[in-house]
mmCIF file of C-alpha atoms in Angstrom:
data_model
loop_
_atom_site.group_PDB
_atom_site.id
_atom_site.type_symbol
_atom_site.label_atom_id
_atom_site.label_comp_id
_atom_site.label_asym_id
_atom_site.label_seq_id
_atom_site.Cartn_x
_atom_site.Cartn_y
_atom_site.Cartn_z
ATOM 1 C CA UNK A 127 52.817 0.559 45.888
ATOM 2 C CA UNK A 128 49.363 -0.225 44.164
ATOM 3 C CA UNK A 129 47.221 3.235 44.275
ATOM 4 C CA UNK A 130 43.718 2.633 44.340
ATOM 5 C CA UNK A 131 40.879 4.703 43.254
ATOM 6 C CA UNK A 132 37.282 4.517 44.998
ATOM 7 C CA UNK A 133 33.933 6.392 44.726
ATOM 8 C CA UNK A 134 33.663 9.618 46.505
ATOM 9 C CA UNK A 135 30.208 8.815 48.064
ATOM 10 C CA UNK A 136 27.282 6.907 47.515
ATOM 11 C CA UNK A 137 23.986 6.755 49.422
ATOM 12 C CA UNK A 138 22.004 3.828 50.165
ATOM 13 C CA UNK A 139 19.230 3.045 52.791
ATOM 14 C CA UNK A 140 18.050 1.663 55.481
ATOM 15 C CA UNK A 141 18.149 -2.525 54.936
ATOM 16 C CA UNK A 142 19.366 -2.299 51.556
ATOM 17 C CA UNK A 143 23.005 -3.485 50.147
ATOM 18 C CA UNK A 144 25.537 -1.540 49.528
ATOM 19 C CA UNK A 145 28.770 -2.406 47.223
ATOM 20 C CA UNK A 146 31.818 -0.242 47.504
ATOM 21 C CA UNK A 147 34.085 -0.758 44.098
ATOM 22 C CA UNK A 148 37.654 0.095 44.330
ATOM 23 C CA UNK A 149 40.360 -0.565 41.435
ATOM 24 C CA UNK A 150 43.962 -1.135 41.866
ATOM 25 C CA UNK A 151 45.274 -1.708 38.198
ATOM 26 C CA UNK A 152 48.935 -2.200 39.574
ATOM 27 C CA UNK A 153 48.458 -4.952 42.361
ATOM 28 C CA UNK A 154 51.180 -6.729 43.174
ATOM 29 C CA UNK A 155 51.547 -10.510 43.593
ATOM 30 C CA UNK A 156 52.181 -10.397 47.016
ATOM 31 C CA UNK A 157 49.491 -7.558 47.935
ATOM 32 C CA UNK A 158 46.652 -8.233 50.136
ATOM 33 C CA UNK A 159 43.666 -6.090 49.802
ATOM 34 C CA UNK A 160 42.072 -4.393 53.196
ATOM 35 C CA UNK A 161 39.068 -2.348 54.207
ATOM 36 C CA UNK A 162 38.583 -0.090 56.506
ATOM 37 C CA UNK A 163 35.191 1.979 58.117
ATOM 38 C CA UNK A 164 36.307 5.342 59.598
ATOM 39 C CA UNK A 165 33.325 7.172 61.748
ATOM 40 C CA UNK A 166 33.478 11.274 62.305
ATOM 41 C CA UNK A 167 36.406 11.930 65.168
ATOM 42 C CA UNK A 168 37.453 8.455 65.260
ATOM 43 C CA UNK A 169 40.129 6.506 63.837
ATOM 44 C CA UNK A 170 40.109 4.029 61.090
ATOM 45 C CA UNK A 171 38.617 0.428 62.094
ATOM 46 C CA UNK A 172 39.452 -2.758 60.212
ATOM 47 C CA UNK A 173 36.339 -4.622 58.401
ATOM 48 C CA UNK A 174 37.931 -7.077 55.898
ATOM 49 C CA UNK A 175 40.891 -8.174 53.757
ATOM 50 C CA UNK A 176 41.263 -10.704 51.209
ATOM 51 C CA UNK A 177 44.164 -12.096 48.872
ATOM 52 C CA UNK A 178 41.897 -13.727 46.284
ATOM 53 C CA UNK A 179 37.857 -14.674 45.309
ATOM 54 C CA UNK A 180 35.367 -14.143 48.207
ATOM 55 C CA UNK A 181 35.816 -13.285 51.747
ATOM 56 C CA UNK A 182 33.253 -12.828 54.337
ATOM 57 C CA UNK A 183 33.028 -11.991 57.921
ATOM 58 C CA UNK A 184 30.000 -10.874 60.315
ATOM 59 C CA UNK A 185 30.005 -7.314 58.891
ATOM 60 C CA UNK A 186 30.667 -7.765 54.972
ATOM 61 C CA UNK A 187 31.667 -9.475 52.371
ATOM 62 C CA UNK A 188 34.958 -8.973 50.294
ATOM 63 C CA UNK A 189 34.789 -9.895 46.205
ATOM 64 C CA UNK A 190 38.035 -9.859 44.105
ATOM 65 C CA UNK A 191 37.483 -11.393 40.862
ATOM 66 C CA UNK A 192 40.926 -13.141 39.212
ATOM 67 C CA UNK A 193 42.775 -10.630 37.957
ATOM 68 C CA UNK A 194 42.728 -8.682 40.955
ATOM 69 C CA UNK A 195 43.156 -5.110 40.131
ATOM 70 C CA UNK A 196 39.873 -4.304 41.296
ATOM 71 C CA UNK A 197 37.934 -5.315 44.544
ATOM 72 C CA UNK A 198 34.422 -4.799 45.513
ATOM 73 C CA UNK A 199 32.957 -4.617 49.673
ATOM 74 C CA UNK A 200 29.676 -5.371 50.087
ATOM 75 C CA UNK A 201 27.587 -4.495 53.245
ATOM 76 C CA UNK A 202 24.811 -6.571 53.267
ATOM 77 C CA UNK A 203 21.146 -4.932 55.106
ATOM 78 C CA UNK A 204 22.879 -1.448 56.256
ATOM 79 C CA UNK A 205 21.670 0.332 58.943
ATOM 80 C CA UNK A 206 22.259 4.202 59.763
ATOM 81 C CA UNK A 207 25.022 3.048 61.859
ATOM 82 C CA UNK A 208 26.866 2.022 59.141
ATOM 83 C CA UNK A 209 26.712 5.838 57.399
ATOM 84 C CA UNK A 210 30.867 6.376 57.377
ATOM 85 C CA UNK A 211 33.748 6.468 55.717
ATOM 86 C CA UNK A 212 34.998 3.196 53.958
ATOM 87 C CA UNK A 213 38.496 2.635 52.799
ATOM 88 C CA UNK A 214 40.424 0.236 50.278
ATOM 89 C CA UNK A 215 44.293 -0.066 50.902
ATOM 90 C CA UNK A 216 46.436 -2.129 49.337
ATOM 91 C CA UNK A 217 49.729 -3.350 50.094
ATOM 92 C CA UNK A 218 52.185 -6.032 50.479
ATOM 93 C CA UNK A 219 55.278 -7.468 51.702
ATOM 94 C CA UNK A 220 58.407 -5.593 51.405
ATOM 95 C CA UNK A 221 56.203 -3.330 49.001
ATOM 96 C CA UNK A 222 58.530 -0.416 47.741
ATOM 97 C CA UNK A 223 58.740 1.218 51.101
ATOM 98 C CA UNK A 224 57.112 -0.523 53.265
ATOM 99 C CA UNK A 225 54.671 2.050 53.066
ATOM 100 C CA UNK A 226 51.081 1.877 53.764
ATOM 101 C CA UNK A 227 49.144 4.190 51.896
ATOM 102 C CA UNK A 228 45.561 5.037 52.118
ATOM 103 C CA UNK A 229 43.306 6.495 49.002
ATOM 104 C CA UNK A 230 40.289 9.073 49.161
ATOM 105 C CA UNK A 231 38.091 6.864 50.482
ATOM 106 C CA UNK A 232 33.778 6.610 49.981
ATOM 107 C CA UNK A 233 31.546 8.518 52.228
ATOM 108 C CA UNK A 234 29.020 6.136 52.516
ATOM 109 C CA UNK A 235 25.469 7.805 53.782
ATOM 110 C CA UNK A 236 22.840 5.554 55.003
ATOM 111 C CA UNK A 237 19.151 7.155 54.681
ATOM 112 C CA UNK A 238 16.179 6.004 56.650
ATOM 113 C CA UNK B 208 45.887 -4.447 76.661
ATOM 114 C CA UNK B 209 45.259 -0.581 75.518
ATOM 115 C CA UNK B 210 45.692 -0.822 71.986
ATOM 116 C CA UNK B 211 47.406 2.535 70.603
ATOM 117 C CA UNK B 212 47.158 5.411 72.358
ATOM 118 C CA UNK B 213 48.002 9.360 71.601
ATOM 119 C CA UNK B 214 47.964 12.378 74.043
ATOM 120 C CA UNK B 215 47.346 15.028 73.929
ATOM 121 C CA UNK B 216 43.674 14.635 72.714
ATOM 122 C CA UNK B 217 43.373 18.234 71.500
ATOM 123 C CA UNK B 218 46.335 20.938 71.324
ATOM 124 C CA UNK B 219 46.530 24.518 69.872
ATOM 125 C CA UNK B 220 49.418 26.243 69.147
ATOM 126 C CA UNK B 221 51.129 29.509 67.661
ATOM 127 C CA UNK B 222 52.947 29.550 64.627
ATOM 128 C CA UNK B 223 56.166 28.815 65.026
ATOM 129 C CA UNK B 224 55.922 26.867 68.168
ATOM 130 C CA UNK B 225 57.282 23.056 68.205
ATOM 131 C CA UNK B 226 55.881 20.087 69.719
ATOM 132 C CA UNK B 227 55.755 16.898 70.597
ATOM 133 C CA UNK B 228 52.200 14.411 69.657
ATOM 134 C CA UNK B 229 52.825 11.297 71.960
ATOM 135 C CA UNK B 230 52.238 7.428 70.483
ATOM 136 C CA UNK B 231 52.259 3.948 72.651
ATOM 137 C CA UNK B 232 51.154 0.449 71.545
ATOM 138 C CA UNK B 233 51.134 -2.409 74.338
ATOM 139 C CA UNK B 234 51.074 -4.637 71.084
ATOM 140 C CA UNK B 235 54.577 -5.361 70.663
ATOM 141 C CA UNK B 236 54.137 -4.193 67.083
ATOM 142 C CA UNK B 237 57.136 -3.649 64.657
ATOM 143 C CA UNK B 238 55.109 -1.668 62.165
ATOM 144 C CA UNK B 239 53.828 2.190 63.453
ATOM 145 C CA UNK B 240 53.092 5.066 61.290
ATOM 146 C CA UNK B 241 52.023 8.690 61.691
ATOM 147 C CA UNK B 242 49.372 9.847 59.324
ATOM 148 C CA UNK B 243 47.328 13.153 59.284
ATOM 149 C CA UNK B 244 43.385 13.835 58.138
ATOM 150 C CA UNK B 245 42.514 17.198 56.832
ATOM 151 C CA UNK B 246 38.864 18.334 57.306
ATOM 152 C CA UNK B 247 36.832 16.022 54.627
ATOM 153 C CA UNK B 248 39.774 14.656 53.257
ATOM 154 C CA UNK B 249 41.254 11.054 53.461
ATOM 155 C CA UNK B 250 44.369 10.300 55.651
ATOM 156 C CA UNK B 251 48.002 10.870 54.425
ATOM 157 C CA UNK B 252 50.897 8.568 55.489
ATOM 158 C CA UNK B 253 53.724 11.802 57.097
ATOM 159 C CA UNK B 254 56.495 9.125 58.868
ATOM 160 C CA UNK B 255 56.646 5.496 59.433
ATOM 161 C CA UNK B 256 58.667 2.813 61.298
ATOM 162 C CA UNK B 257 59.474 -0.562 60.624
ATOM 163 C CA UNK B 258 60.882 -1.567 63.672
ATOM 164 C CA UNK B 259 63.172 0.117 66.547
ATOM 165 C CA UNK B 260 65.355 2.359 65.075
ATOM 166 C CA UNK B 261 64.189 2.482 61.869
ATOM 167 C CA UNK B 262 62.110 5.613 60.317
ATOM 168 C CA UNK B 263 61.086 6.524 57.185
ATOM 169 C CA UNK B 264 59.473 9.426 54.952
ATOM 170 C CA UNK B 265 55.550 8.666 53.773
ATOM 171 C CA UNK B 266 53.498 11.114 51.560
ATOM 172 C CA UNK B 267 53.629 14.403 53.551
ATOM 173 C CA UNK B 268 57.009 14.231 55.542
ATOM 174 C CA UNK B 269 58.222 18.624 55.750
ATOM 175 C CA UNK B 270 57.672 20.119 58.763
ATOM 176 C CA UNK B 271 57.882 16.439 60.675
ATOM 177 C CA UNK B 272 60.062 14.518 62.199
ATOM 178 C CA UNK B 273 59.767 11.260 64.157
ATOM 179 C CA UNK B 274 62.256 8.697 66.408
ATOM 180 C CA UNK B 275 61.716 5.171 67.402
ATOM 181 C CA UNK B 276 64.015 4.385 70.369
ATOM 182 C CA UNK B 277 61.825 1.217 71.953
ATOM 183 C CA UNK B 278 59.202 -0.472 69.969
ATOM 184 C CA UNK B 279 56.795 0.553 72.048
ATOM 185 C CA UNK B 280 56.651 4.429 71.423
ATOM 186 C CA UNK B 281 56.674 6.968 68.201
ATOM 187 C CA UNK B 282 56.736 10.507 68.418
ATOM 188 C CA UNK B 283 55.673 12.954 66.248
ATOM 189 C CA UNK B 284 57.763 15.998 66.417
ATOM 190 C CA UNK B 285 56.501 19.434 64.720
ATOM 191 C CA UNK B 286 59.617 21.407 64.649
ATOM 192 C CA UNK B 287 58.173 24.947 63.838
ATOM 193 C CA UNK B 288 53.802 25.106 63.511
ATOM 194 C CA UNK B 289 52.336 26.496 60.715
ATOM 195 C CA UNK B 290 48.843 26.746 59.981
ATOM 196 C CA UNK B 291 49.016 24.604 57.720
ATOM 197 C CA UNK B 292 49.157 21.975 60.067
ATOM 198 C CA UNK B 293 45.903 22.199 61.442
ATOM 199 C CA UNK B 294 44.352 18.651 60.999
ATOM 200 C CA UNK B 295 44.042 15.633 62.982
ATOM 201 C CA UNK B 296 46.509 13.168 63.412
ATOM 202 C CA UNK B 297 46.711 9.293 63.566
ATOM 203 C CA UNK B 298 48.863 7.320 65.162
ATOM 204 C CA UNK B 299 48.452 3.412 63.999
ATOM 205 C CA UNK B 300 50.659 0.185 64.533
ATOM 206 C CA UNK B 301 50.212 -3.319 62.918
ATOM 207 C CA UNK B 302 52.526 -6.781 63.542
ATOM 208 C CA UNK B 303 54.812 -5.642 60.179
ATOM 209 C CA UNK B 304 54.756 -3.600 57.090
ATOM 210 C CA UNK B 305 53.593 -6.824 55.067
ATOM 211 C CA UNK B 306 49.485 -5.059 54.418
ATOM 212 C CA UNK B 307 48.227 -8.674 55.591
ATOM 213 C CA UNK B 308 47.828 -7.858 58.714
ATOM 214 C CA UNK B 309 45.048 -5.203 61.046
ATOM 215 C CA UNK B 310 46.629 -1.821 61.394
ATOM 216 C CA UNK B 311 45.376 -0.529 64.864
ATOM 217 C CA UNK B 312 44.403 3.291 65.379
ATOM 218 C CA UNK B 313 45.041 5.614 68.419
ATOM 219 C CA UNK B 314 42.056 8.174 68.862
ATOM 220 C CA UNK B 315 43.790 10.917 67.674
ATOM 221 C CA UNK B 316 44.860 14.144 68.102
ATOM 222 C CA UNK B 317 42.955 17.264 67.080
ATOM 223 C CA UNK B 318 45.942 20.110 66.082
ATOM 224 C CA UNK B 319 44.976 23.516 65.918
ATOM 225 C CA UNK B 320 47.729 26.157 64.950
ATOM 226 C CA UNK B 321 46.801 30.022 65.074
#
């Protein structure tokens, strides 16, 4: 299963963009890449996932250049709202295990 | 539809006591897992299923154990507390095990052992 590695924490503010980077060296073929925001005493909440190239939704964007083994999420304009913890988890079918894995994760803060 | 859903919400216990964290999904999901978050930390896979009947060890598995007799229901069993299993705990599902597809989150459970 690919391990990924992600920024601790950045900060940003208010209306600006912010661009999460996380690598996965080992991606598999079959691996699809997924996001997730997390907000204090909640559970996890899925943004985005991509296979390949660009993918974008209401709330971000989702880059993944070629070779895949690294992915970047961009939040376009944040807001305080969007101060949380983002994740990168990658996985795929019949992946050893099954398993589905989460890394560290960024603690994003948004500053007004 | 409810989406997942865990009870209790909060629970404190004495060392050595056992219990039982309670998951449902109205999904008809094959995939459910059991993960736990320490304070400021990310979240650790303990147990997952892929389907009825079938369990399996994640990351963190000692001190757990888990069943899945219907599709519909996973429970998380702590067979002794110890303190350290204070954290919160997730309870997720998603359609299969494939990555490609939304895992769903229960709220939680907030575990507390003296």
């Amino acid at each position: 299963l690919a391990k990924t590695t992600q920024p601790i924490s950045m900060d940003s503010y208010e209306g600006q963009e912010v661009n999460i980077t996380c690598s996965h060296n080992n991606i598999a073929t079959n691996d699809y890449i997924t996001w997730y925001q997390q907000f204090p005493s909640q559970g996890p909440r899925f943004i985005i996932q991509g296979y390949k190239t660009k993918v974008t939704n209401e709330v971000a964007s989702l880059f993944i250049p070629a070779d895949r083994k690294s992915s970047t999420l961009s939040l376009p304009r944040v807001s305080l709202s969007d101060t949380a913890v983002y994740y990168c988890l990658v996985g795929g079918y019949k992946a050893a295990g099954n398993k589905l894995t989460f890394g560290g994760g960024t603690r994003v803060l948004v500053k007004p | 539809n409810a989406g997942v859903t865990q009870t209790p919400k909060f629970q404190v216990l004495k060392t050595g006591q056992s219990m039982t964290l309670q998951c449902a999904q109205d999904m008809n999901h094959e995939y459910m897992s059991w993960y736990r978050q320490d304070p400021g930390m990310g979240l650790r896979l303990i147990h997952y299923s892929v389907g009825a009947g079938i369990t399996d060890q994640g990351e963190v598995p000692n001190g757990y154990n888990v069943s899945r007799s219907t599709t519909e229901d996973f429970p998380l069993r702590l067979l002794s507390a110890a303190p350290s299993q204070t954290s919160v705990y997730f309870c997720a599902s998603s359609y299969d095990s494939s990555g490609r597809h939304e895992q769903f989150f229960g709220p939680g459970t907030r575990l507390t052992v003296l």
